[in-house]
Short mmCIF file of C-alpha atoms and ligand atoms in Angstrom, two decimals:
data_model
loop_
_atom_site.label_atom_id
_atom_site.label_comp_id
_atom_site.label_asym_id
_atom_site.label_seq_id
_atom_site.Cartn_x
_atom_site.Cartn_y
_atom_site.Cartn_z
CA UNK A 91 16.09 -11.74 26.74
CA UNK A 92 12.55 -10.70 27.72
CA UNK A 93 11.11 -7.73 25.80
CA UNK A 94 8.00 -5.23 26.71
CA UNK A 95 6.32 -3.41 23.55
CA UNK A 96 4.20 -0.61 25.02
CA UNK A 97 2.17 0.57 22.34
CA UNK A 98 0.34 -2.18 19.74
CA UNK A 99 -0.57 0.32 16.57
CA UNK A 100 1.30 0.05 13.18
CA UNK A 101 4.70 0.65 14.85
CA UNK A 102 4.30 -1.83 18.02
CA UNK A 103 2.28 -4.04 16.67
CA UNK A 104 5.00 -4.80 13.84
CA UNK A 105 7.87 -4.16 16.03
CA UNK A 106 6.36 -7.06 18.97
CA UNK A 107 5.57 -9.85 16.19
CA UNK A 108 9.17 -9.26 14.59
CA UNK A 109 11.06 -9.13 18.04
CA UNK A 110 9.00 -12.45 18.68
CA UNK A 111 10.45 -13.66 14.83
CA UNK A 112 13.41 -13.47 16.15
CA UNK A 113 13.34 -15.66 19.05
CA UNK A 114 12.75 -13.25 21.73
CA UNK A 115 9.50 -13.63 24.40
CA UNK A 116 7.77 -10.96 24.22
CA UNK A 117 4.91 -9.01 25.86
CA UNK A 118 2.80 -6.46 23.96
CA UNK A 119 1.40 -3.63 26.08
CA UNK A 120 -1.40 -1.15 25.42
CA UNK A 121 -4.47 0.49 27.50
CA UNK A 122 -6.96 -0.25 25.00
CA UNK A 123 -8.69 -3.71 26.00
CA UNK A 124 -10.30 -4.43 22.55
CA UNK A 125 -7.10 -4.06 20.43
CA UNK A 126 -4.98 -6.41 23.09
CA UNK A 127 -7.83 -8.74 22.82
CA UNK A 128 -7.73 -8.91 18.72
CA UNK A 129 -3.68 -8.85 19.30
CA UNK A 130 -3.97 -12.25 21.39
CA UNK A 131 -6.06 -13.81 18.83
CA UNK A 132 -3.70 -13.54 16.35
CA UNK A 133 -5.74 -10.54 14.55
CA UNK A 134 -4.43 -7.49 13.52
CA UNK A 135 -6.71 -4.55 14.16
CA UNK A 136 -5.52 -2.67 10.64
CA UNK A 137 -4.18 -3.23 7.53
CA UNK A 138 -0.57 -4.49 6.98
CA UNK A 139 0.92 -7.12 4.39
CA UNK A 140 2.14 -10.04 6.13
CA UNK A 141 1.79 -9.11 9.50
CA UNK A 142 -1.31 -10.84 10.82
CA UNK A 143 0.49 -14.52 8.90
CA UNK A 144 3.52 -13.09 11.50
CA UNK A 145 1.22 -12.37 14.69
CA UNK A 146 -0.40 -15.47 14.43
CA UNK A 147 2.62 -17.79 14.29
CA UNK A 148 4.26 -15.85 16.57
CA UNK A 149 1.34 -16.04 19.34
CA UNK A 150 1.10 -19.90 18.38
CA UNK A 151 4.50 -20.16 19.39
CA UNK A 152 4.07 -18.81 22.85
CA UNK A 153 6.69 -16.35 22.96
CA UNK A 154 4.23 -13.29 21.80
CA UNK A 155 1.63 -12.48 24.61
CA UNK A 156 0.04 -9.39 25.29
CA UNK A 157 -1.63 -7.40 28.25
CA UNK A 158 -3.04 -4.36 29.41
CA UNK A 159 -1.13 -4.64 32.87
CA UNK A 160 1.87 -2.51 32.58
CA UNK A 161 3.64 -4.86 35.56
CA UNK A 162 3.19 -8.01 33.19
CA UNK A 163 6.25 -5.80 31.85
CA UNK A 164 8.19 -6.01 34.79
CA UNK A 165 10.45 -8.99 34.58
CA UNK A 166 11.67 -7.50 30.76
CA UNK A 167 15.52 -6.03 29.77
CA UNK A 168 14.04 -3.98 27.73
CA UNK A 169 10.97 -1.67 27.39
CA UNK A 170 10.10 -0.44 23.95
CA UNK A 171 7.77 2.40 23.85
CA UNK A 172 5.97 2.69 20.47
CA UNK A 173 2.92 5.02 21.48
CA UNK A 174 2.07 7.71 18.93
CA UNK A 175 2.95 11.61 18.78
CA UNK A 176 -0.33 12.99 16.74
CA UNK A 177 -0.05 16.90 15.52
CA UNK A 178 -1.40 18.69 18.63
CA UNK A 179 -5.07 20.36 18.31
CA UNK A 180 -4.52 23.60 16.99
CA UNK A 181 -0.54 24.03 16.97
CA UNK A 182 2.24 22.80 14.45
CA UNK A 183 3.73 20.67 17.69
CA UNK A 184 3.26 17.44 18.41
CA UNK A 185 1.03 16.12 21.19
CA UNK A 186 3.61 13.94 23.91
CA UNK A 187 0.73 12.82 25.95
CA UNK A 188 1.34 9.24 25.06
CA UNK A 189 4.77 9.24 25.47
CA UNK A 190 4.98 10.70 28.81
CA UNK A 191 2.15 8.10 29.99
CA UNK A 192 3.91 5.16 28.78
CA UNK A 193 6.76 6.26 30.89
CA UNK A 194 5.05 6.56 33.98
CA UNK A 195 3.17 3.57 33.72
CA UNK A 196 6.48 1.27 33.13
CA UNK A 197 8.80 3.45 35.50
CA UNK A 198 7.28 1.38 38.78
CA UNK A 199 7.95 -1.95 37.09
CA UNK A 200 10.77 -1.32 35.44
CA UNK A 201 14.20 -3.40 36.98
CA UNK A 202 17.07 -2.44 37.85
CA UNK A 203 19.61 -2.58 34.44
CA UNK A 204 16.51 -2.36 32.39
CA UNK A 205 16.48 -0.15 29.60
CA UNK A 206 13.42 2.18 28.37
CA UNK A 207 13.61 2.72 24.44
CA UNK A 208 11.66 5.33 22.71
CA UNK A 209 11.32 4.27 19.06
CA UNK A 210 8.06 6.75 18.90
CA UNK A 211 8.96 9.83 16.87
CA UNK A 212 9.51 13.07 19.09
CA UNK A 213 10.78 16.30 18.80
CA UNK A 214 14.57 17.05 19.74
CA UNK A 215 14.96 17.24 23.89
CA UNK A 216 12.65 14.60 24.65
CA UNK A 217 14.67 11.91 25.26
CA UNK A 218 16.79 13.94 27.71
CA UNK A 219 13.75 15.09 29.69
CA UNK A 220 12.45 11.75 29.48
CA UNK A 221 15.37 9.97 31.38
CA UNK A 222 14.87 13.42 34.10
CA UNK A 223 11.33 11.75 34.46
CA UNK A 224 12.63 8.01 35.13
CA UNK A 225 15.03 9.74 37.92
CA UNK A 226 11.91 11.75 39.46
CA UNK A 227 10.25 9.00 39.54
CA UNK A 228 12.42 6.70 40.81
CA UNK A 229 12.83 4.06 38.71
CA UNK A 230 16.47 2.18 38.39
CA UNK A 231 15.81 1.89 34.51
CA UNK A 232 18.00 3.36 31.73
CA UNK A 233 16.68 5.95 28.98
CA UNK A 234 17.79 5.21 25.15
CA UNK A 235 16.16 5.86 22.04
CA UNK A 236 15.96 4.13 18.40
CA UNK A 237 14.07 5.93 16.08
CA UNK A 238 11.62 3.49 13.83
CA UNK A 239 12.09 4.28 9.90
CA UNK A 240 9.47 1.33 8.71
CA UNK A 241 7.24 2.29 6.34
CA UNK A 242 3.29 1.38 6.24
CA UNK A 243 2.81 -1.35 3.68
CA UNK A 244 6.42 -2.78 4.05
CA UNK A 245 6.09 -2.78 7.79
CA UNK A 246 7.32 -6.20 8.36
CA UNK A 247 9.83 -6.23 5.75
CA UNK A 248 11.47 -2.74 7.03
CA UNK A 249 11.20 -4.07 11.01
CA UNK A 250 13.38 -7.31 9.54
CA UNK A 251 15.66 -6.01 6.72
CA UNK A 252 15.91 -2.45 7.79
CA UNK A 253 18.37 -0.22 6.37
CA UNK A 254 20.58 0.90 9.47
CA UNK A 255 19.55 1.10 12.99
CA UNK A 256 20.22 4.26 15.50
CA UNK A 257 20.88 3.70 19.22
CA UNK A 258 20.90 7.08 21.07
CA UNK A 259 22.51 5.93 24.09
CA UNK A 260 24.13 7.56 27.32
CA UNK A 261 26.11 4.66 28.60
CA UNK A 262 28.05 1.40 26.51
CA UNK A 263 26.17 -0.83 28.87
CA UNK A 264 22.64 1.16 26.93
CA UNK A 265 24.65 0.34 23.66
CA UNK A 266 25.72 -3.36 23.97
CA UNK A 267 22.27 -4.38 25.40
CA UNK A 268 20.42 -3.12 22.24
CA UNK A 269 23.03 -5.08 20.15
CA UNK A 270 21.56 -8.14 22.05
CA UNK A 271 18.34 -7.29 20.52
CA UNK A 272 19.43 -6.33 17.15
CA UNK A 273 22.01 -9.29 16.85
CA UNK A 274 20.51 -11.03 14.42
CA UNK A 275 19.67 -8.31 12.13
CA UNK A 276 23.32 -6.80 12.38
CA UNK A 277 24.36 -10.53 11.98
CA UNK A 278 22.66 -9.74 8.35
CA UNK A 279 25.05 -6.68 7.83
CA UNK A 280 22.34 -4.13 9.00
CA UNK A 281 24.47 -0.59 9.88
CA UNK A 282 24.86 0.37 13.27
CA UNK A 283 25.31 3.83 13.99
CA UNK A 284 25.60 4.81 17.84
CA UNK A 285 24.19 8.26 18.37
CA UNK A 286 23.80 10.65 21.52
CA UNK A 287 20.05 11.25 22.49
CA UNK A 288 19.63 14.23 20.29
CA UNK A 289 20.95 12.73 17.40
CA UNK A 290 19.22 10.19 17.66
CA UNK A 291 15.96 11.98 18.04
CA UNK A 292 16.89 14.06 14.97
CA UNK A 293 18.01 11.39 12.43
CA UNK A 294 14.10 10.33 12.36
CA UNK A 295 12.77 13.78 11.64
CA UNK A 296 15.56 14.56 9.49
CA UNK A 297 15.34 12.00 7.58
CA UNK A 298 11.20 12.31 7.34
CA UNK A 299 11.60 15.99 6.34
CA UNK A 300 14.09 14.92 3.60
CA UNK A 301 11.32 12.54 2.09
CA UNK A 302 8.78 15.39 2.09
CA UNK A 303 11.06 17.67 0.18
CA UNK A 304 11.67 15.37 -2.05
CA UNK A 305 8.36 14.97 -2.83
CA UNK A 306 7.49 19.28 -3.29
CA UNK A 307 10.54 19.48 -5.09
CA UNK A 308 8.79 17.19 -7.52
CA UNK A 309 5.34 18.48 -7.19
CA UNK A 310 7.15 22.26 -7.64
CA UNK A 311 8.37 21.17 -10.82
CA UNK A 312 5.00 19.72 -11.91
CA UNK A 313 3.51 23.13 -11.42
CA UNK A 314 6.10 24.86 -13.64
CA UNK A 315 5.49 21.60 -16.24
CA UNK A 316 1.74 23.01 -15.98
CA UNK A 317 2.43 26.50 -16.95
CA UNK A 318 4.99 25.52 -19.51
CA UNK A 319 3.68 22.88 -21.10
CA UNK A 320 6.21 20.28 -19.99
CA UNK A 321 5.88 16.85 -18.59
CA UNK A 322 6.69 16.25 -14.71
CA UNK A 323 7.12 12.68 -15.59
CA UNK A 324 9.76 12.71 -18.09
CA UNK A 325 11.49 15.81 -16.35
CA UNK A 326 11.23 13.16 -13.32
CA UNK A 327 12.75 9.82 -14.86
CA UNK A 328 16.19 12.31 -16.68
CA UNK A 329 16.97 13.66 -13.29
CA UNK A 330 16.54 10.81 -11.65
CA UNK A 331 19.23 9.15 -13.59
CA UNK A 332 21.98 11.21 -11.89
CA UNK A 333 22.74 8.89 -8.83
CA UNK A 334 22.99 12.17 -6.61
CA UNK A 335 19.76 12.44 -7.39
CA UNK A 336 18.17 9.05 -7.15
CA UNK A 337 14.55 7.88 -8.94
CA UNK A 338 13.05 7.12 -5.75
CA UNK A 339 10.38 9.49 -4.12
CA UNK A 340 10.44 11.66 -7.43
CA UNK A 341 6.47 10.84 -8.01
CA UNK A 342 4.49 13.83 -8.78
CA UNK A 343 0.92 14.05 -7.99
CA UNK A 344 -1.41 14.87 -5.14
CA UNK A 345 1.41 14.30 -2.67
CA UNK A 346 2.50 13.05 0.65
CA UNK A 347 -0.46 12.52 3.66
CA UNK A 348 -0.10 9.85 6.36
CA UNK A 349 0.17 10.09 9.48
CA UNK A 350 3.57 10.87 10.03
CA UNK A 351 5.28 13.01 7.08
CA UNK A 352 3.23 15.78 7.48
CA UNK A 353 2.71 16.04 11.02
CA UNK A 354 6.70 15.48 11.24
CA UNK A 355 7.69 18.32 9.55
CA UNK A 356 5.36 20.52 11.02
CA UNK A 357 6.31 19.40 14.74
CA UNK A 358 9.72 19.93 13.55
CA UNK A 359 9.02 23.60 12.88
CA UNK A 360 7.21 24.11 16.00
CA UNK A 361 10.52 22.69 17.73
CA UNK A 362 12.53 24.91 16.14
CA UNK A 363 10.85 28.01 16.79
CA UNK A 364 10.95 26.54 20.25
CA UNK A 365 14.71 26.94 19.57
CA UNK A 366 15.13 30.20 17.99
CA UNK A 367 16.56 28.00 15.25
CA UNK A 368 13.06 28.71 12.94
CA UNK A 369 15.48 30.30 10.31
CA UNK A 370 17.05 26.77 9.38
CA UNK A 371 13.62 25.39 8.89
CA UNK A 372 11.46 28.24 7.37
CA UNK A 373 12.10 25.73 4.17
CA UNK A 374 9.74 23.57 5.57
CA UNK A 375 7.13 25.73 5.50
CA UNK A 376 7.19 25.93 2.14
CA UNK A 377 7.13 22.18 1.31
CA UNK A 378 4.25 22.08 3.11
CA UNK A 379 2.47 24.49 0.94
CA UNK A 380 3.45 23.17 -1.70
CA UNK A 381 2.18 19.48 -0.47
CA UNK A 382 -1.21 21.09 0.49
CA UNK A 383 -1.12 23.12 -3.02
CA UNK A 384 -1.12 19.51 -4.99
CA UNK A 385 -4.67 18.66 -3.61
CA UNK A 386 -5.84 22.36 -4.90
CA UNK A 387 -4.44 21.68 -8.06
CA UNK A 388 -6.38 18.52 -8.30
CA UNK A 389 -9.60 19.79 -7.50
CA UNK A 390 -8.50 22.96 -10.19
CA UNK A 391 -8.68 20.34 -12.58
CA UNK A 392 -12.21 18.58 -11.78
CA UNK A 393 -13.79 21.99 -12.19
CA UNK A 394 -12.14 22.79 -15.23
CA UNK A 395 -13.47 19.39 -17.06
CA UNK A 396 -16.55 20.09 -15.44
CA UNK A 397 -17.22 23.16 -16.83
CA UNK A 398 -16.75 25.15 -13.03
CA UNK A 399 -20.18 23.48 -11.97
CA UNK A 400 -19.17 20.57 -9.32
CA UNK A 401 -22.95 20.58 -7.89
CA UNK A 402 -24.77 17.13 -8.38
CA UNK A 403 -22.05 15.88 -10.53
CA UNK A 404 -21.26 12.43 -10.54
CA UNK A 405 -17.28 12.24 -9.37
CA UNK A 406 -16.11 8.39 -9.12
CA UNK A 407 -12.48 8.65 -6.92
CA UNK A 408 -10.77 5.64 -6.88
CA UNK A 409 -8.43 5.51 -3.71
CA UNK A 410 -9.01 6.96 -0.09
CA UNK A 411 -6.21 5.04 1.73
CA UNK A 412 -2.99 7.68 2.39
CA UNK A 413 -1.31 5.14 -0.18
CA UNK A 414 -1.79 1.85 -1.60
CA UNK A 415 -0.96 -1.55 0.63
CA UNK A 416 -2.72 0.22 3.77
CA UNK A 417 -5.66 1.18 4.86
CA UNK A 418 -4.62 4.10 7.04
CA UNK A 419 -6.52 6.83 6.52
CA UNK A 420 -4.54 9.82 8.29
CA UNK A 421 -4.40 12.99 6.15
CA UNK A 422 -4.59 11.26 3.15
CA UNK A 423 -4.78 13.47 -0.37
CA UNK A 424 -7.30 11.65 -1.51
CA UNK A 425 -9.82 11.88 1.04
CA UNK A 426 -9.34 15.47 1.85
CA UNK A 427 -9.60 16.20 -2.09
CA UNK A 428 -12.77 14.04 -1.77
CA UNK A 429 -14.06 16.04 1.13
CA UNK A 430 -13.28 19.22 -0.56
CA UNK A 431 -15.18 18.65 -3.67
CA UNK A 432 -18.60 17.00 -1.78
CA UNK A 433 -18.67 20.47 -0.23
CA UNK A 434 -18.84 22.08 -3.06
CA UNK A 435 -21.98 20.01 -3.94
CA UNK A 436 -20.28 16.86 -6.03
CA UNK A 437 -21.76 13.86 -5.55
CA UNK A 438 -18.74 11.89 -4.33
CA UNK A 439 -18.56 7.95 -4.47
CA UNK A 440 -15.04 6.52 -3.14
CA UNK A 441 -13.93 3.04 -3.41
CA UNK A 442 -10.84 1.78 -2.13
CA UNK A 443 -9.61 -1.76 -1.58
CA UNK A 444 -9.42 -1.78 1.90
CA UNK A 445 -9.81 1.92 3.33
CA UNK A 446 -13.58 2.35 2.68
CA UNK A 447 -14.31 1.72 6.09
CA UNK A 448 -11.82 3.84 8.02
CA UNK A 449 -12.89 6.69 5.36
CA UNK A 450 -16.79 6.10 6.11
CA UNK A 451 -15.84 6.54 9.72
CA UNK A 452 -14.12 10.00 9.38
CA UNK A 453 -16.11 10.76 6.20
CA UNK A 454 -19.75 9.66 6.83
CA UNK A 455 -20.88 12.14 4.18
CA UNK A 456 -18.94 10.43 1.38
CA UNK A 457 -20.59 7.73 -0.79
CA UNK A 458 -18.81 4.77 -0.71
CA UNK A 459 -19.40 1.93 -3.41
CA UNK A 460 -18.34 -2.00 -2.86
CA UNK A 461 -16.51 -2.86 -6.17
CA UNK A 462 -14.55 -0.31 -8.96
CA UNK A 463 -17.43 -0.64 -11.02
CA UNK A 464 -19.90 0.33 -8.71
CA UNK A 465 -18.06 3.69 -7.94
CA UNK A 466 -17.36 4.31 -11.76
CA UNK A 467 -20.83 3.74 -13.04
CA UNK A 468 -22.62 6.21 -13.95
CA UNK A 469 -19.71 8.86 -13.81
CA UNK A 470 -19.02 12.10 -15.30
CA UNK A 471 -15.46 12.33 -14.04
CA UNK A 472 -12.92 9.58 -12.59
CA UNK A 473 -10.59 10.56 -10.31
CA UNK A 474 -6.86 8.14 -9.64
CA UNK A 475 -6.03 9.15 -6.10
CA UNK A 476 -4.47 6.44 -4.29
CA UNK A 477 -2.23 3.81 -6.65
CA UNK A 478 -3.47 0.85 -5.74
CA UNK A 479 -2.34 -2.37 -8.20
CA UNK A 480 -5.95 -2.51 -8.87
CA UNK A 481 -6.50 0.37 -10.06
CA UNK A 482 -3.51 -0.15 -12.73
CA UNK A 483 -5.48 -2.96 -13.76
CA UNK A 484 -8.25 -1.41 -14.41
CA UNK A 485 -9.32 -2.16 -18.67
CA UNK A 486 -9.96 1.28 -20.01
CA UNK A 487 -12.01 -0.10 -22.77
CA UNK A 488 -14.66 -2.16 -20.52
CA UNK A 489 -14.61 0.98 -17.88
CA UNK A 490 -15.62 3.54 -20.85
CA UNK A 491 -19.06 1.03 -21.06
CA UNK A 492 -19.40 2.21 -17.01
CA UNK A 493 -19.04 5.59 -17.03
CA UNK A 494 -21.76 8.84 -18.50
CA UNK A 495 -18.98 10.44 -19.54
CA UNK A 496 -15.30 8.92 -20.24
CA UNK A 497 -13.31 12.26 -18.23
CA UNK A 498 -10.59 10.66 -15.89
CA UNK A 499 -7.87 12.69 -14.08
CA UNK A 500 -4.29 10.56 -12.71
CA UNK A 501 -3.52 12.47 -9.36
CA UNK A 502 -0.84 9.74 -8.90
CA UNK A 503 0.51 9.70 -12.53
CA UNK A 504 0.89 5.71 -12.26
CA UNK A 505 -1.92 5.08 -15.12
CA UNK A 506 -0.97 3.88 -18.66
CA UNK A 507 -1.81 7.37 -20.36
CA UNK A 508 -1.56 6.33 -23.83
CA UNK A 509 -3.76 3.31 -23.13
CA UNK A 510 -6.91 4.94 -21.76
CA UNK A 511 -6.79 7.71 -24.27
CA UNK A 512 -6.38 4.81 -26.95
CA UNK A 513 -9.61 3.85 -25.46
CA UNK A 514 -11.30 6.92 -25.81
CA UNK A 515 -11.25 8.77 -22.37
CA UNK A 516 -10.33 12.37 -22.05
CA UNK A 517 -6.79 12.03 -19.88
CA UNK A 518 -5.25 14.75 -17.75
CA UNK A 519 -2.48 14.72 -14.99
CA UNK A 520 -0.90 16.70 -12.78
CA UNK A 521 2.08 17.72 -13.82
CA UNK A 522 1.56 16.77 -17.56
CA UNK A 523 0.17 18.84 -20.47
CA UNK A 524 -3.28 18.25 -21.72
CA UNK A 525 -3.06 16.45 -25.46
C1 LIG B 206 7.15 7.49 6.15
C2 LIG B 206 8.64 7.24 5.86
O1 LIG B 206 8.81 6.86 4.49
C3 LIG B 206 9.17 6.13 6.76
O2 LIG B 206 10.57 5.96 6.55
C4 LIG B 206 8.91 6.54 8.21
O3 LIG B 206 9.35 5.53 9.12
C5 LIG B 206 7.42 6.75 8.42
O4 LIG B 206 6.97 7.79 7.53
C6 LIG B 206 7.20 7.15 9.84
O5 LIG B 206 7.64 8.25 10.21
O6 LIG B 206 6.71 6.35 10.63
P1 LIG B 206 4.90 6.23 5.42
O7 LIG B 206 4.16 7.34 6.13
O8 LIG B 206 4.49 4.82 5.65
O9 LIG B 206 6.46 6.30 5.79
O10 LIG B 206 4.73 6.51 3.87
P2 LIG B 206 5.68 6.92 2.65
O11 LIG B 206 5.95 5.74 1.82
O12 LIG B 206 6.83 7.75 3.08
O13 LIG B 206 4.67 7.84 1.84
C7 LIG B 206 4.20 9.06 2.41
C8 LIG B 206 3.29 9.79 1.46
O14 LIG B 206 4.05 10.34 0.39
C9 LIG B 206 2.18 8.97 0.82
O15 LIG B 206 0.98 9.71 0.86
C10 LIG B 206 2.66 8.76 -0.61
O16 LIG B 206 1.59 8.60 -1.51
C11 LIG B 206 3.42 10.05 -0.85
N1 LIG B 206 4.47 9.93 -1.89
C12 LIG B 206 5.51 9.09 -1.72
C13 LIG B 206 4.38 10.73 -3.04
O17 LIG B 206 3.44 11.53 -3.20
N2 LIG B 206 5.37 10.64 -3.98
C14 LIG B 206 6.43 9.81 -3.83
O18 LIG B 206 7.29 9.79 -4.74
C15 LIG B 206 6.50 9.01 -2.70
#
């Protein structure tokens, strides 16, 4: 079976190089020249564990190519379409642009019993009007969709071992063609669950807006562990003993950024207003505040260590990436926090393993030093905001020597408390009382 990827950023790129993995040929579309040309030398344009070792074997073995011709696509059985769905200027909604190009471009190529798959997250409806676009336009091809759940820094690993896959499908001909693809995955035991195109649309966002309530329900109970003296992390690890309740996404800090949680949930509530369903997801609203209240609190607690006087003061912040193993830089706590407190007048100097450059590009005002000790020397106040390995690692002792003053706030709560204050460094946390 020949496959078409249209869209070659964290999703396509992953989802092409796997698809190749597994013995299919492939062909890798996007319209931006520069990343197809990286993309056929084996080079991944971002950060990703694994995935460039994958590309690269996987272009070696001729069955991964890539193209910016759209009717290099035409001989395929099935048409992937992994283009993004960014928050819209200025609304909650997400902007479709992409989505509703990639369709046009593959509907004249597309043969007859093909199938076009959306696996780009959308709001509810899209799929449906989608396929009424293939008709208009002409095109003999088939409209399914099968929502992506991978998550950045386990992209590979998620694209290979996922944990169930979702076919929204109109026909059983739709169905038993994407168990072709998938066959060696459900050979695995991988769960199948057949879905109509709503459904199917929904289970993504659903599932995305469950995550991000997760995460403010933990963050909520970190602000009540503030005011009443408690700690979030303890509170965290009991409940998350009850198996209803699960450990997992139950870690309070400055909370969830990305590119896709947070525009998610807010393209969610736009499409439910849409509706006349915004009752069911006024919730959402809230864990949104609550999500955006996390960075406040953080940025609460610089001033308060720093006397309320942020200008000229030396702030080291370890972390910009949106979370550790990537180096994606959309919405992420730590760089908005950042941001925040350089306007105020800090002196700001970021390090990150391998985000500085994406951050210098959206943040040119930002300092950005080459090594952890560069951006902690000197400092009157560190600040943990993206939980890198490295940062764990970190010696408190042989940091203390770096820094003017030994002040250091955990926005992830992933540092060793007891050893840094062992060392001699003044250690708050969100979520924790002060000692
Ligand atoms: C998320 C979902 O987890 C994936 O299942 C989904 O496929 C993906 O969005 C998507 O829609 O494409 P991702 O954005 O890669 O994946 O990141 P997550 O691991 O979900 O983390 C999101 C944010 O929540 C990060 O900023 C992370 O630091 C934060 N987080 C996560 C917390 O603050 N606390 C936690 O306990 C867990």
């Amino acid at each position: 079976m020949k496959l078409s990827i249209i869209g070659t950023g964290y999703l396509g790129a992953t989802h092409a190089a796997a698809m190749s993995s597994l013995g299919f040929e492939v062909i890798g579309i996007d319209v931006d020249p520069a990343k197809i040309e990286l993309l056929r030398a084996g080079k991944v344009p971002f950060f990703e564990p694994g995935l460039e070792e994958l590309l690269l074997q996987e272009v070696n073995s001729g069955r991964l190519k890539f193209s910016t011709n759209f009717a290099d696509a035409k001989n395929c059985e099935i048409h992937f379409i992994c283009v993004g769905t960014p928050q819209q200027k200025g609304s909650l909604a997400a902007d479709l642009k992409y989505v509703e190009s990639a369709v046009d471009a593959i509907a004249p190529h597309a043969k007859a019993g093909s199938l076009v798959v959306g696996k780009s997250t959308v709001p509810v409806g899209t799929a449906a009007r989608l396929a009424q676009q293939l008709v208009e336009l002409g095109s003999p091809a088939e409209l399914a969709w099968n929502p992506e759940f991978l998550r950045e820094g386990f992209a590979v690993e998620d694209t290979l071992r996922p944990n169930r896959l979702v076919v929204g499908v109109t026909s059983d001909r739709a169905e038993n063609l994407l168990k072709l693809a998938y066959k060696p995955l459900l050979d695995n035991g991988v769960p199948w669950i057949r879905a109509d195109l709503a459904t199917a649309e929904l289970v993504k966002v659903a599932a995305n807006s469950f995550l991000a309530t997760k995460i403010s329900f933990i963050n909520a109970m970190a602000e009540i562990c503030e005011t009443t003296g408690g700690d979030v992390t303890v509170l965290a690890k009991a409940i998350g003993y009850d198996p209803r309740i699960g450990s997992r996404f139950l870690q309070a800090g400055i909370g969830f950024g990305g590119g896709c949680l947070p525009k998610d949930i807010r393209a969610f509530m736009a499409r439910s207003e849409e509706l006349g369903a915004q009752q069911s997801l006024e919730f959402l609203r809230e864990i949104d505040s609550i999500n955006l209240r996390a960075r406040q609190r953080m940025i609460d607690l610089v001033r308060l260590d720093l006397d309320e006087d942020l200008k000229g003061r030396k702030i080291a912040v370890l972390g910009a990436a949106f979370k550790p193993d990537s180096d994606d830089v959309r919405d992420s706590p730590a760089l908005d926090i950042s941001d925040q407190i350089s306007k105020a007048g800090g002196a700001v100097t970021v390090f990150d393993p391998k985000a500085n450059a994406n951050a210098s590009l959206r943040f040119p005002h930002l300092t950005y030093a080459a090594s952890i000790e560069a951006c902690m020397s000197g400092a009157e106040i560190v600040l943990h905001l993206t939980e890198w390995k490295e940062f764990r690692a970190i010696d408190p002792i042989k940091a203390k020597s770096l820094v003017a003053r030994a002040n250091i706030i955990d926005g992830r709560n992933a540092l060793d408390r007891e050893a840094w204050e062992r060392a001699g460094w003044h250690f708050r946390a969100l979520g924790r009382a002060t000692r």
